[in-house]
XYZ file of C-alpha atoms in Angstrom:
466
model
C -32.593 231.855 104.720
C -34.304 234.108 107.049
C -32.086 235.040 110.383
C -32.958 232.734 113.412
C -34.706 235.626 116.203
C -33.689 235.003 119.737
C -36.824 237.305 120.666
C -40.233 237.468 119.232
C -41.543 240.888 117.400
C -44.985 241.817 115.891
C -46.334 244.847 114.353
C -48.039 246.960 116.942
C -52.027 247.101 117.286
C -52.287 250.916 117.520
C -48.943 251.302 114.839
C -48.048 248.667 112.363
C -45.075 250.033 111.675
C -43.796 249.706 115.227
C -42.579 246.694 116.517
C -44.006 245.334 120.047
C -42.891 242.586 121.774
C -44.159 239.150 121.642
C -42.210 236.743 124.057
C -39.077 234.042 123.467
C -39.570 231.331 121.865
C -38.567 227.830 122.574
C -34.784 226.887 123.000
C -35.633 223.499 120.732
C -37.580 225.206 118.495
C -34.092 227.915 117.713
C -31.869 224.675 117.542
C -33.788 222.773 115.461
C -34.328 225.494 113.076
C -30.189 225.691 113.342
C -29.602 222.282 112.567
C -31.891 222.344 109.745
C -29.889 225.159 108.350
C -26.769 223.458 108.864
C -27.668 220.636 107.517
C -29.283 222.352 104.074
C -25.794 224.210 103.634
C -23.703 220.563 104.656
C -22.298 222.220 107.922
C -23.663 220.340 110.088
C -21.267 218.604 112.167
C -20.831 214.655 111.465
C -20.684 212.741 114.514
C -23.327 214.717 116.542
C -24.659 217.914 116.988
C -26.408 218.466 120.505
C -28.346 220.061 122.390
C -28.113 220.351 126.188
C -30.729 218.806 128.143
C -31.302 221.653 130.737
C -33.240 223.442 127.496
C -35.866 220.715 126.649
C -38.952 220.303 127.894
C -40.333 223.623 126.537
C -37.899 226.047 127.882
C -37.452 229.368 126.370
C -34.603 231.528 125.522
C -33.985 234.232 128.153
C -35.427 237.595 126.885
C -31.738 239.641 126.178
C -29.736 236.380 125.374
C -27.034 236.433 122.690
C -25.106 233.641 121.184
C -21.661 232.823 120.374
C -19.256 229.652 119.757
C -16.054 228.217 120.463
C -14.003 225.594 118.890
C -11.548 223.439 119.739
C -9.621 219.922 119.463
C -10.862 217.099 121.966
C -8.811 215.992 124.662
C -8.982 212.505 122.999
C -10.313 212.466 119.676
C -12.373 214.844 117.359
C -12.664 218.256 117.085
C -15.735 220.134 119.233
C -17.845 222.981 118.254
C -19.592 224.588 121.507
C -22.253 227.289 121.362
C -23.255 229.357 124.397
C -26.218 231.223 125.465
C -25.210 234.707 127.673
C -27.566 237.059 128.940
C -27.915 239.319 132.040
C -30.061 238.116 135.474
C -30.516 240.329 138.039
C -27.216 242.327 136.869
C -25.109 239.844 136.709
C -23.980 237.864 133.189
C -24.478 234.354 133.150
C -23.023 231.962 130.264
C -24.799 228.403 129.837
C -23.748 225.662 127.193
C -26.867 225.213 124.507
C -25.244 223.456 121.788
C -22.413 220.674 121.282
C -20.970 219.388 118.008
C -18.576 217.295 117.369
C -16.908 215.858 114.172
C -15.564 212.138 113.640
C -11.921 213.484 112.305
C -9.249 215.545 114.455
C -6.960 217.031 112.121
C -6.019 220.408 110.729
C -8.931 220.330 108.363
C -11.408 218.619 110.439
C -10.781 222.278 112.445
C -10.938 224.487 109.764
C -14.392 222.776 108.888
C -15.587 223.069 112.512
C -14.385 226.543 112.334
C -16.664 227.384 108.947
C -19.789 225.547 111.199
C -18.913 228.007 113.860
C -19.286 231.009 111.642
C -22.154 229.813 110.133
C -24.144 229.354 113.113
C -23.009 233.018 113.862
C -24.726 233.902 110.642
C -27.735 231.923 111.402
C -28.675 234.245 114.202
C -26.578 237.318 113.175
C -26.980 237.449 109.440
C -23.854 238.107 107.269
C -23.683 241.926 106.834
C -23.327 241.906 103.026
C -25.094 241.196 99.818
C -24.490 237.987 97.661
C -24.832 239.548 94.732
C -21.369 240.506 93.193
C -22.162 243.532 91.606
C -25.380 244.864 93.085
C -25.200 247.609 96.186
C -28.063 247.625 98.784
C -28.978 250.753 100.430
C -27.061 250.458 104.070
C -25.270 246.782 103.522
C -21.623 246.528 103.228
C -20.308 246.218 100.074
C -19.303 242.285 99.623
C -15.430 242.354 98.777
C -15.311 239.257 97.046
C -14.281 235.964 97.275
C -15.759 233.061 99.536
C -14.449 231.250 102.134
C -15.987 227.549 101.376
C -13.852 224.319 102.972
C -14.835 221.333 100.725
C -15.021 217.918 101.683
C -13.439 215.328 99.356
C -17.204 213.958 98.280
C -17.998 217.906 97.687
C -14.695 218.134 95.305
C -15.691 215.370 93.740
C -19.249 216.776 92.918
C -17.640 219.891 91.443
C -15.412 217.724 89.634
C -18.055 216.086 88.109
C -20.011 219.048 87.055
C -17.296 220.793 85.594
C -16.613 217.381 83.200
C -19.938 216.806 82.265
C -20.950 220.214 81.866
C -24.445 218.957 83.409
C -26.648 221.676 85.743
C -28.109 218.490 87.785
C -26.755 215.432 88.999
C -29.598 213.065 89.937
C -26.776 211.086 92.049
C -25.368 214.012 93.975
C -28.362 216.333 93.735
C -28.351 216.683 97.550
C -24.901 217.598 98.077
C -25.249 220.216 94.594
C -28.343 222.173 97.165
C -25.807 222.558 99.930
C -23.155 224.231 98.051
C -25.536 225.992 96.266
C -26.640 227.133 99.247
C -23.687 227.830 100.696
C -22.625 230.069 97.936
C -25.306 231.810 97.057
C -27.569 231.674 99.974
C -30.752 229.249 98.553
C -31.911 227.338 95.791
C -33.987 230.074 94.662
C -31.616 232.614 95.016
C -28.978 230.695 92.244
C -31.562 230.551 89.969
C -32.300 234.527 90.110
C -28.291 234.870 89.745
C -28.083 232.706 86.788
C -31.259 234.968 85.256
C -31.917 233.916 81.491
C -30.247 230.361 82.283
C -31.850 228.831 84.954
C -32.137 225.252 86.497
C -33.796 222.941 84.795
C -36.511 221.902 87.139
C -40.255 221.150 87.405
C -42.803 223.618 89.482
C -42.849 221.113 92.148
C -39.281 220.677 92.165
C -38.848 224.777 92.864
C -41.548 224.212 95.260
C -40.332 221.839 97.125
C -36.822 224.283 96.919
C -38.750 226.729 97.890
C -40.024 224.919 101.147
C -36.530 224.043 101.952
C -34.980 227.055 101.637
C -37.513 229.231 103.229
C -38.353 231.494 100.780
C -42.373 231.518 101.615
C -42.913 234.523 98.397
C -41.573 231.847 96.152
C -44.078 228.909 97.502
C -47.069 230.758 97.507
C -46.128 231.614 94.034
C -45.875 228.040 93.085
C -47.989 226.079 95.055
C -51.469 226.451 93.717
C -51.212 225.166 90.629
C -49.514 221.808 91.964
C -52.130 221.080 94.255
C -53.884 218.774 92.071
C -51.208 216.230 92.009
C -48.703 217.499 94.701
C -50.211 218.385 97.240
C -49.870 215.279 99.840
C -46.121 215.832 99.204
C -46.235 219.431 99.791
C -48.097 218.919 103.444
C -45.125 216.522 104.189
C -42.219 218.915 103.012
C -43.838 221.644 104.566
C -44.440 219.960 108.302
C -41.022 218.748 108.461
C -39.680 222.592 107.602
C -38.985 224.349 111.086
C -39.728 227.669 111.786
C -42.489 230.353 111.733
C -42.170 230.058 107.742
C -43.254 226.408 107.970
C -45.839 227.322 110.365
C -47.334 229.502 107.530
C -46.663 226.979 104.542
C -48.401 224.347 106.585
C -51.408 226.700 107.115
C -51.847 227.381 103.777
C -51.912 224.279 102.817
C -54.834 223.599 104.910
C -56.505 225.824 104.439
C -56.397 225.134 100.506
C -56.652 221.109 100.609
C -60.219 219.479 101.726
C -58.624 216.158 102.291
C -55.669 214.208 102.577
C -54.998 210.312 103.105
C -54.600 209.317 106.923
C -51.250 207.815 105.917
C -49.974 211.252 104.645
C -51.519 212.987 107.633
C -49.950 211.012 110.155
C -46.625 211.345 108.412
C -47.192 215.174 108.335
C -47.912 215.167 112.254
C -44.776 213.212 112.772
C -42.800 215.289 110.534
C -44.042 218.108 113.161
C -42.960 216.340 116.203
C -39.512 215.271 114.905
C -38.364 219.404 114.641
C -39.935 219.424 117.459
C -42.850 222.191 116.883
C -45.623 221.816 119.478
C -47.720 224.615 117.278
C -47.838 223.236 114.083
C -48.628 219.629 115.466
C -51.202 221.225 117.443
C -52.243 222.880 114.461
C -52.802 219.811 112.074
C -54.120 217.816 114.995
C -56.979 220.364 115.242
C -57.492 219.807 111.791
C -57.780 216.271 111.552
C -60.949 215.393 111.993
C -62.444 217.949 108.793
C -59.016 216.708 106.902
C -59.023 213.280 106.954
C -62.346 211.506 106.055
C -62.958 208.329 108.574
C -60.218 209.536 110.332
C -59.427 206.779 112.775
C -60.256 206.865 116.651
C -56.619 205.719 118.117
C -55.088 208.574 115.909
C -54.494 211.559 118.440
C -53.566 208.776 120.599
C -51.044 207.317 118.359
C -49.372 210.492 117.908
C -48.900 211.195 121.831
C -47.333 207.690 121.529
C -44.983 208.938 119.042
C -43.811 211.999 120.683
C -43.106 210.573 123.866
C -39.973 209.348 123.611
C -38.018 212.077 122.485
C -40.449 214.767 122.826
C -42.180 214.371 125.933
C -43.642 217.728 126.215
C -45.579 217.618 123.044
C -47.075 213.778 124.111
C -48.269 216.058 127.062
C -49.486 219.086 124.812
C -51.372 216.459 122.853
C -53.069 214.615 125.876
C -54.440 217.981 127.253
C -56.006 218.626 123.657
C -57.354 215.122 123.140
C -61.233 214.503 124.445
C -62.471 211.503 126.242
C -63.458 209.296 122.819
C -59.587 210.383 121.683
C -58.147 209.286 124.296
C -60.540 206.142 125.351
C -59.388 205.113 121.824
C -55.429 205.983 122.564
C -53.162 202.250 122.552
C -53.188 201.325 126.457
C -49.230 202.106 125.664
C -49.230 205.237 126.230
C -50.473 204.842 129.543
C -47.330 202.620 130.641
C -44.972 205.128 129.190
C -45.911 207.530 131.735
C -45.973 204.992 134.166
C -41.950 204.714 133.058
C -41.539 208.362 134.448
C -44.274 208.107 137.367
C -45.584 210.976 135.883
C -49.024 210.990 138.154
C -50.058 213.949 136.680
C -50.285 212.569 133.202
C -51.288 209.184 134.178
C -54.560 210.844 136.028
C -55.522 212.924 132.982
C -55.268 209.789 130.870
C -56.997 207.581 133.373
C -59.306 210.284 133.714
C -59.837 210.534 130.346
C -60.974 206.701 129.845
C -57.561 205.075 128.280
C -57.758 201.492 129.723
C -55.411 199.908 130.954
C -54.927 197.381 128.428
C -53.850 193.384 127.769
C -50.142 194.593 129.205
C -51.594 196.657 132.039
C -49.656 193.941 134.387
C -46.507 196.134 133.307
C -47.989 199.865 134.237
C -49.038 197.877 137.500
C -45.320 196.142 137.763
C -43.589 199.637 137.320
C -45.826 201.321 139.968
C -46.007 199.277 142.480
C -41.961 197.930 142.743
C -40.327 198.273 145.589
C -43.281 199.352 147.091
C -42.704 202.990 146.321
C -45.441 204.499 143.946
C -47.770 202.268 145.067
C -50.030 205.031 146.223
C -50.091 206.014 142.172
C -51.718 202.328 141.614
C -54.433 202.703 143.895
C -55.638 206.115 142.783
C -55.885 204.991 139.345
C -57.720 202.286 139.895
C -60.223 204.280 142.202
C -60.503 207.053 139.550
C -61.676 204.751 136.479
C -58.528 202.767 135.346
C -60.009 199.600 133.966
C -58.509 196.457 134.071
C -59.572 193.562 132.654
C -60.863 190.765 135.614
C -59.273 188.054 133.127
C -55.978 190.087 133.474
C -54.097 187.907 135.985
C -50.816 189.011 135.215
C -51.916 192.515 136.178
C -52.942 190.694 140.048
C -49.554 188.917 139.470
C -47.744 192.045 139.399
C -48.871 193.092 142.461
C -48.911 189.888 144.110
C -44.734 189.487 143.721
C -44.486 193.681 144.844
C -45.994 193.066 147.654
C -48.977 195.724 147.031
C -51.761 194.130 148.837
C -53.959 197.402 148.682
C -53.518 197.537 145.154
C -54.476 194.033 144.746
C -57.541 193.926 147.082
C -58.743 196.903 144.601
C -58.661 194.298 141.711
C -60.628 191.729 143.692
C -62.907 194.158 144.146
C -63.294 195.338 140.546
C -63.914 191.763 139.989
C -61.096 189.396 139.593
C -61.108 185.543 140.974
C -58.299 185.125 143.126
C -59.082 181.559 143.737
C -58.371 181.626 140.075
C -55.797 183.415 139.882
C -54.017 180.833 142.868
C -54.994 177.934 140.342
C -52.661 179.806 137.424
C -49.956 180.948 140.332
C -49.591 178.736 142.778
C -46.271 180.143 143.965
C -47.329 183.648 143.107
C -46.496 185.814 146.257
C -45.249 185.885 150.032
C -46.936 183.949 152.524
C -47.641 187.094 154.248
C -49.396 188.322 150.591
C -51.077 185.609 149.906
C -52.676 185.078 154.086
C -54.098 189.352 153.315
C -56.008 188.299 150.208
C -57.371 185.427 151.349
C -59.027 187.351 154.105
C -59.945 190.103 151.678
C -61.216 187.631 149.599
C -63.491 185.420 152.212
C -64.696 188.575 152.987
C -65.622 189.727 149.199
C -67.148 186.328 148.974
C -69.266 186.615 152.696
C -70.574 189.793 151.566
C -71.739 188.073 148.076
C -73.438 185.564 149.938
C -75.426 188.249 152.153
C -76.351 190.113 148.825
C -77.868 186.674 147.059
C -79.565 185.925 150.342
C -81.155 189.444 150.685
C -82.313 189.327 147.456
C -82.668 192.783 145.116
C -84.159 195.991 146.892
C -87.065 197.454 144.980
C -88.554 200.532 146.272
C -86.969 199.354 150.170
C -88.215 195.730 149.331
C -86.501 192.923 149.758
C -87.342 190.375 147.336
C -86.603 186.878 148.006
């Protein structure tokens, strides 16, 4: 697999064969790459592997940043894999944690596993320095020396064990755990089966494909891929979104840019695919595209995927809002609204509002969580001044407001139209005294003021008919 960048290059515009440039690029988009890695080779740790919370949200990798790892037993339990970030600021080095792993064991060869994890996430960014091929030399890499350092687990043994009896190239039962040591011995899937040359796997196109997604290797895809988009090619879109990296970024492409259409159902579970390695581009990217993918596509589903990303990928939920239009977003489950309401994210609540999302049948809860205590309150009433719309049947949303105390907030419902002598009929304990006295006045007063209206009759050209 291709070696994780900690700073973006392209070819320059006055001499390709110069590299400029480009920027960092995300710290969750460099770990999740990472952990796919791990995982693919069966180093990833297995309690948890972590990372800190001061890089989400979008932030990149320091430009000069370099990477390194530490291991050691618990205090308690387990044995802990740490990887640090250190650059330079201002002259001075600074070291911050980006990564924690841990494993479930804590002895000797719970360590020496960890230990193998650490080294390969120094590959991962720093490449190995030698060839995998035993007896091939490449121009200025090290010659390898032989040999392999490879810890096995007891379930890995066992798949060797197997192999070796039934002299079989493919287990359908351990076929998963078969990639990762393939991988970890000779690299990728694709690169075994140019070792083993006249002898190779015994596997479909789509199966190499699919390989070929996994492992990276973006010659061997676009090798394979047109021919299997007939009857592959929703699975392809799938595999590909849920690969990490600028190489997925260009599998993805090509596939849409080759496919007319695709189901919704395999569309949406390419977007979340997307979002779950956490790659605000490529969702972007197939969320621009849904519309001239996906025929009937349906209204709620930019908003549904905002939805999705929220909880652990708040920043993307956010990237998605600011692409959505009005009809998108007008359409988005009234949901999505409350979840920002969880964060008092005003910001993000306005757009929405803005927007057209209404408030929904559970709008008493947005309402609940803004106005508690009294504190956001201020949040309610804007909304509802902008264009947050709130159904006048919606007593639980006045009922909300009503127990917090927010008497502004609830004299803006009465005057987008709700009964309160109704709503006193459903609630007769609902509120303070003090609550209760404000909104009757407001209300006498909403009512007065009707009264004056009928009795005036409608103006027509500064008439007053009667």
């Amino acid at each position: 697999m291709d070696v994780i960048e900690l700073e973006r290059w392209k070819p320059s515009e006055e001499d390709p064969r110069k590299p400029e440039y480009a920027g960092q690029p995300i710290a969750q988009e460099v770990f999740e790459e990472l952990k796919y890695q791990l995982d693919s080779t069966g180093c990833l740790p297995d309690e948890y592997f972590l990372m800190d919370r001061e890089w989400e949200n979008g932030r990149e990798i320091p430009q000069g940043a370099d990477i390194f790892c530490t291991v050691d037993y618990g205090e308690s339990e387990g044995v802990y894999l740490d990887v640090y970030l250190k650059w330079r600021q201002d002259g001075k080095p600074i070291t911050k944690s980006f990564i924690t792993g841990k494993t479930l064991g804590g002895n000797g060869n719970d360590l020496d596993r960890m230990f193998l994890t650490a080294s390969a996430v120094t590959k991962a960014f720093h490449g190995d320095h030698a060839t995998h091929a035993r007896y091939m030399k490449i121009d200025g890499v090290e010659d390898d020396t032989g040999g392999r350092v490879v810890h096995l687990s007891q379930q890995e043994e066992k798949v060797i064990i197997n192999a070796l009896v039934e002299q079989r190239e493919r287990q359908a039962e351990s076929m998963s755990q078969t990639e990762q040591l393939l991988r970890r011995m000779a690299g990728s899937i694709t690169a075994y089966m140019d070792t083993v040359g006249h002898r190779p796997l015994h596997m479909s196109d789509y199966d190499k494909a699919v390989l070929a997604i996994r492992d990276g290797e973006l010659d061997a895809f676009l090798a394979l891929y047109p021919k299997l988009l007939r009857d592959h090619a929703d699975n392809l879109l799938v595999e590909a979104a849920k690969r990490s990296g600028s190489v997925g970024r260009s599998m993805t492409h090509f596939l849409l840019t080759d496919v007319e259409r695709f189901p919704e159902a395999i569309y949406c579970a390419a977007c979340k695919r997307a979002v779950d390695i956490n790659d605000p581009q490529k969702t972007a990217s197939l969320l621009a595209n849904a519309a001239d993918r996906v025929e009937n596509l349906s209204p709620s589903f930019h908003g549904e995927m905002a939805v999705y990303a929220y909880p652990d990928h708040r920043h993307i939920a956010k990237e998605i809002i600011k692409q959505c239009g009005d009809e998108q977003i007008a359409a988005a489950p009234p949901y999505l609204l409350e979840q920002f309401a969880m964060d008092r994210d005003y910001r993000t609540m306005s757009t929405l509002v803005e927007k057209g999302i209404s408030g929904g049948p559970d709008a008493s809860r947005t309402l609940h969580m803004l106005t508690y205590e009294g504190r956001n309150s201020w949040m309610a009433e804007n909304l509802l001044q902008k264009r947050m719309w709130v159904d006048v049947n919606n007593y639980r949303a006045l009922h909300a407001c009503m127990e917090n105390g927010a008497v502004d907030v609830a004299k803006l419902l009465l005057d987008g139209g709700m009964d309160f002598e109704q709503y006193r009929l459903r609630y007769p304990n609902g509120g303070s005294e003090e609550t209760i006295q404000a909104l009757e006045e407001h209300w006498n007063q909403l009512q007065a003021q009707t009264q004056e209206q009928d009795a005036a009759g409608p103006e027509i050209g500064g008439m007053n008919l009667g």
